[in-house]
PDB file of C-alpha atoms in Angstrom:
ATOM      1  CA  UNK A   1      20.162   1.795  -7.456  1.00  0.00           C
ATOM      2  CA  UNK A   2      16.624   0.534  -7.277  1.00  0.00           C
ATOM      3  CA  UNK A   3      14.357   0.917  -4.288  1.00  0.00           C
ATOM      4  CA  UNK A   4      11.494  -1.496  -3.706  1.00  0.00           C
ATOM      5  CA  UNK A   5       8.472  -0.812  -1.532  1.00  0.00           C
ATOM      6  CA  UNK A   6       6.212  -3.721  -0.664  1.00  0.00           C
ATOM      7  CA  UNK A   7       2.677  -3.526   0.628  1.00  0.00           C
ATOM      8  CA  UNK A   8      -0.374  -5.682   1.144  1.00  0.00           C
ATOM      9  CA  UNK A   9       0.715  -8.084   3.836  1.00  0.00           C
ATOM     10  CA  UNK A  10      -1.328  -8.790   6.922  1.00  0.00           C
ATOM     11  CA  UNK A  11      -3.260 -11.415   8.801  1.00  0.00           C
ATOM     12  CA  UNK A  12      -6.006 -13.446   7.198  1.00  0.00           C
ATOM     13  CA  UNK A  13      -8.001 -16.535   8.039  1.00  0.00           C
ATOM     14  CA  UNK A  14      -7.449 -19.816   6.194  1.00  0.00           C
ATOM     15  CA  UNK A  15      -9.155 -19.720   2.827  1.00  0.00           C
ATOM     16  CA  UNK A  16      -8.804 -15.974   2.604  1.00  0.00           C
ATOM     17  CA  UNK A  17      -6.977 -13.822   0.072  1.00  0.00           C
ATOM     18  CA  UNK A  18      -4.326 -11.155   0.046  1.00  0.00           C
ATOM     19  CA  UNK A  19      -2.696  -9.153  -2.730  1.00  0.00           C
ATOM     20  CA  UNK A  20       0.911  -8.100  -2.358  1.00  0.00           C
ATOM     21  CA  UNK A  21       2.372  -5.218  -4.328  1.00  0.00           C
ATOM     22  CA  UNK A  22       5.960  -4.217  -4.908  1.00  0.00           C
ATOM     23  CA  UNK A  23       6.780  -0.914  -6.562  1.00  0.00           C
ATOM     24  CA  UNK A  24      10.246  -0.186  -7.899  1.00  0.00           C
ATOM     25  CA  UNK A  25      11.738   3.280  -8.150  1.00  0.00           C
ATOM     26  CA  UNK A  26      15.115   4.753  -8.927  1.00  0.00           C
ATOM     27  CA  UNK A  27      17.144   3.306 -11.801  1.00  0.00           C
ATOM     28  CA  UNK A  28      14.361   0.904 -12.742  1.00  0.00           C
ATOM     29  CA  UNK A  29      14.389   1.277 -16.526  1.00  0.00           C
ATOM     30  CA  UNK A  30      16.305  -1.943 -17.081  1.00  0.00           C
ATOM     31  CA  UNK A  31      14.058  -4.233 -15.061  1.00  0.00           C
ATOM     32  CA  UNK A  32      13.852  -7.712 -16.522  1.00  0.00           C
ATOM     33  CA  UNK A  33      12.577 -10.515 -14.312  1.00  0.00           C
ATOM     34  CA  UNK A  34      10.558  -9.973 -11.157  1.00  0.00           C
ATOM     35  CA  UNK A  35      10.008 -12.487  -8.407  1.00  0.00           C
ATOM     36  CA  UNK A  36       8.524 -13.198  -5.006  1.00  0.00           C
ATOM     37  CA  UNK A  37      10.302 -15.246  -2.347  1.00  0.00           C
ATOM     38  CA  UNK A  38       9.195 -16.146   1.131  1.00  0.00           C
ATOM     39  CA  UNK A  39      10.849 -17.274   4.320  1.00  0.00           C
ATOM     40  CA  UNK A  40       8.893 -19.056   6.993  1.00  0.00           C
ATOM     41  CA  UNK A  41      10.244 -19.511  10.520  1.00  0.00           C
ATOM     42  CA  UNK A  42      12.659 -22.411  10.634  1.00  0.00           C
ATOM     43  CA  UNK A  43      12.491 -23.006   6.887  1.00  0.00           C
ATOM     44  CA  UNK A  44      14.665 -22.300   3.907  1.00  0.00           C
ATOM     45  CA  UNK A  45      13.904 -19.359   1.647  1.00  0.00           C
ATOM     46  CA  UNK A  46      11.567 -20.432  -1.135  1.00  0.00           C
ATOM     47  CA  UNK A  47      10.860 -18.845  -4.484  1.00  0.00           C
ATOM     48  CA  UNK A  48       7.096 -18.548  -4.682  1.00  0.00           C
ATOM     49  CA  UNK A  49       6.628 -17.137  -8.176  1.00  0.00           C
ATOM     50  CA  UNK A  50       8.512 -15.387 -10.931  1.00  0.00           C
ATOM     51  CA  UNK A  51       7.662 -13.469 -14.070  1.00  0.00           C
ATOM     52  CA  UNK A  52       9.898 -12.571 -16.985  1.00  0.00           C
ATOM     53  CA  UNK A  53       9.922  -9.361 -18.982  1.00  0.00           C
ATOM     54  CA  UNK A  54       7.880 -11.184 -21.608  1.00  0.00           C
ATOM     55  CA  UNK A  55       5.246 -12.248 -19.121  1.00  0.00           C
ATOM     56  CA  UNK A  56       6.169 -15.911 -18.703  1.00  0.00           C
ATOM     57  CA  UNK A  57       5.476 -17.112 -15.197  1.00  0.00           C
ATOM     58  CA  UNK A  58       6.604 -19.914 -12.926  1.00  0.00           C
ATOM     59  CA  UNK A  59       5.314 -21.058  -9.556  1.00  0.00           C
ATOM     60  CA  UNK A  60       6.373 -23.242  -6.685  1.00  0.00           C
ATOM     61  CA  UNK A  61       4.361 -26.457  -6.610  1.00  0.00           C
ATOM     62  CA  UNK A  62       3.030 -25.495  -3.206  1.00  0.00           C
ATOM     63  CA  UNK A  63       1.195 -22.438  -4.581  1.00  0.00           C
ATOM     64  CA  UNK A  64       0.185 -23.502  -8.091  1.00  0.00           C
ATOM     65  CA  UNK A  65      -3.471 -22.854  -8.719  1.00  0.00           C
ATOM     66  CA  UNK A  66      -3.745 -20.547  -5.710  1.00  0.00           C
ATOM     67  CA  UNK A  67      -1.279 -17.721  -6.349  1.00  0.00           C
ATOM     68  CA  UNK A  68      -0.914 -15.515  -9.413  1.00  0.00           C
ATOM     69  CA  UNK A  69       1.980 -13.202 -10.211  1.00  0.00           C
ATOM     70  CA  UNK A  70       1.538 -10.254 -12.548  1.00  0.00           C
ATOM     71  CA  UNK A  71       3.332  -7.051 -13.438  1.00  0.00           C
ATOM     72  CA  UNK A  72       2.583  -3.562 -14.630  1.00  0.00           C
ATOM     73  CA  UNK A  73       5.606  -2.417 -16.571  1.00  0.00           C
ATOM     74  CA  UNK A  74       4.363   1.162 -16.821  1.00  0.00           C
ATOM     75  CA  UNK A  75       4.339   1.347 -13.034  1.00  0.00           C
ATOM     76  CA  UNK A  76       7.406  -0.868 -12.454  1.00  0.00           C
ATOM     77  CA  UNK A  77       5.243  -2.876 -10.110  1.00  0.00           C
ATOM     78  CA  UNK A  78       4.860  -6.582  -9.492  1.00  0.00           C
ATOM     79  CA  UNK A  79       1.876  -8.146  -7.773  1.00  0.00           C
ATOM     80  CA  UNK A  80       1.173 -11.437  -6.046  1.00  0.00           C
ATOM     81  CA  UNK A  81      -2.470 -12.395  -5.744  1.00  0.00           C
ATOM     82  CA  UNK A  82      -2.782 -15.056  -3.070  1.00  0.00           C
ATOM     83  CA  UNK A  83      -6.026 -17.005  -2.805  1.00  0.00           C
ATOM     84  CA  UNK A  84      -7.119 -19.996  -0.723  1.00  0.00           C
ATOM     85  CA  UNK A  85      -4.434 -19.165   1.797  1.00  0.00           C
ATOM     86  CA  UNK A  86      -3.275 -21.864   4.179  1.00  0.00           C
ATOM     87  CA  UNK A  87      -1.505 -21.634   7.537  1.00  0.00           C
ATOM     88  CA  UNK A  88       1.642 -22.985   5.875  1.00  0.00           C
ATOM     89  CA  UNK A  89       1.705 -19.872   3.672  1.00  0.00           C
ATOM     90  CA  UNK A  90       2.604 -17.855   6.758  1.00  0.00           C
ATOM     91  CA  UNK A  91       5.969 -16.223   6.081  1.00  0.00           C
ATOM     92  CA  UNK A  92       7.744 -12.988   5.319  1.00  0.00           C
ATOM     93  CA  UNK A  93       7.368 -12.332   1.600  1.00  0.00           C
ATOM     94  CA  UNK A  94      10.088 -10.529  -0.331  1.00  0.00           C
ATOM     95  CA  UNK A  95       9.942  -9.163  -3.843  1.00  0.00           C
ATOM     96  CA  UNK A  96      12.954  -9.044  -6.071  1.00  0.00           C
ATOM     97  CA  UNK A  97      13.698  -7.418  -9.408  1.00  0.00           C
ATOM     98  CA  UNK A  98      16.525  -8.003 -11.826  1.00  0.00           C
ATOM     99  CA  UNK A  99      17.941  -4.938 -13.524  1.00  0.00           C
ATOM    100  CA  UNK A 100      20.057  -5.402 -16.631  1.00  0.00           C
ATOM    101  CA  UNK A 101      22.559  -2.623 -17.244  1.00  0.00           C
ATOM    102  CA  UNK A 102      23.828  -3.882 -20.584  1.00  0.00           C
ATOM    103  CA  UNK A 103      26.521  -6.110 -19.128  1.00  0.00           C
ATOM    104  CA  UNK A 104      24.981  -8.061 -16.295  1.00  0.00           C
ATOM    105  CA  UNK A 105      21.848  -8.346 -14.181  1.00  0.00           C
ATOM    106  CA  UNK A 106      21.848  -7.045 -10.640  1.00  0.00           C
ATOM    107  CA  UNK A 107      19.124  -8.105  -8.210  1.00  0.00           C
ATOM    108  CA  UNK A 108      17.438  -5.818  -5.733  1.00  0.00           C
ATOM    109  CA  UNK A 109      15.194  -6.885  -2.866  1.00  0.00           C
ATOM    110  CA  UNK A 110      12.365  -5.403  -0.874  1.00  0.00           C
ATOM    111  CA  UNK A 111      12.273  -5.149   2.895  1.00  0.00           C
ATOM    112  CA  UNK A 112       9.727  -7.931   3.261  1.00  0.00           C
ATOM    113  CA  UNK A 113       6.105  -7.981   4.283  1.00  0.00           C
ATOM    114  CA  UNK A 114       4.597 -10.352   6.825  1.00  0.00           C
ATOM    115  CA  UNK A 115       1.756 -12.639   5.810  1.00  0.00           C
ATOM    116  CA  UNK A 116       0.059 -14.550   8.595  1.00  0.00           C
ATOM    117  CA  UNK A 117      -2.655 -17.108   7.941  1.00  0.00           C
ATOM    118  CA  UNK A 118      -4.363 -18.075  11.149  1.00  0.00           C
ATOM    119  CA  UNK A 119      -7.791 -18.809  12.523  1.00  0.00           C
TER     120      UNK A 119
END
């Protein structure tokens, strides 16, 4: 089992920045990909950004150029730097990690952290 603890959410004005962190503990030695999703009220869950074990990244079109995902493998931690935040970025953000056990990859999810962008 892998436990994920997220931090860094909060309320910020439009144009502001936040940095989310997600630290994995437990049986985290087989972590491969790491990702951030978000769910806004009344909307479908959306993958915001992902990063592979090799460091390749992908972003939703809605956040390209504003958000940056990174990881610290020594700390089993994934980050999401969010700049130029907009009200439409308001959502609960969830981190996820894939753990490969030699046969298949199992995904684990954090509890979510609220991000509110409002003036």
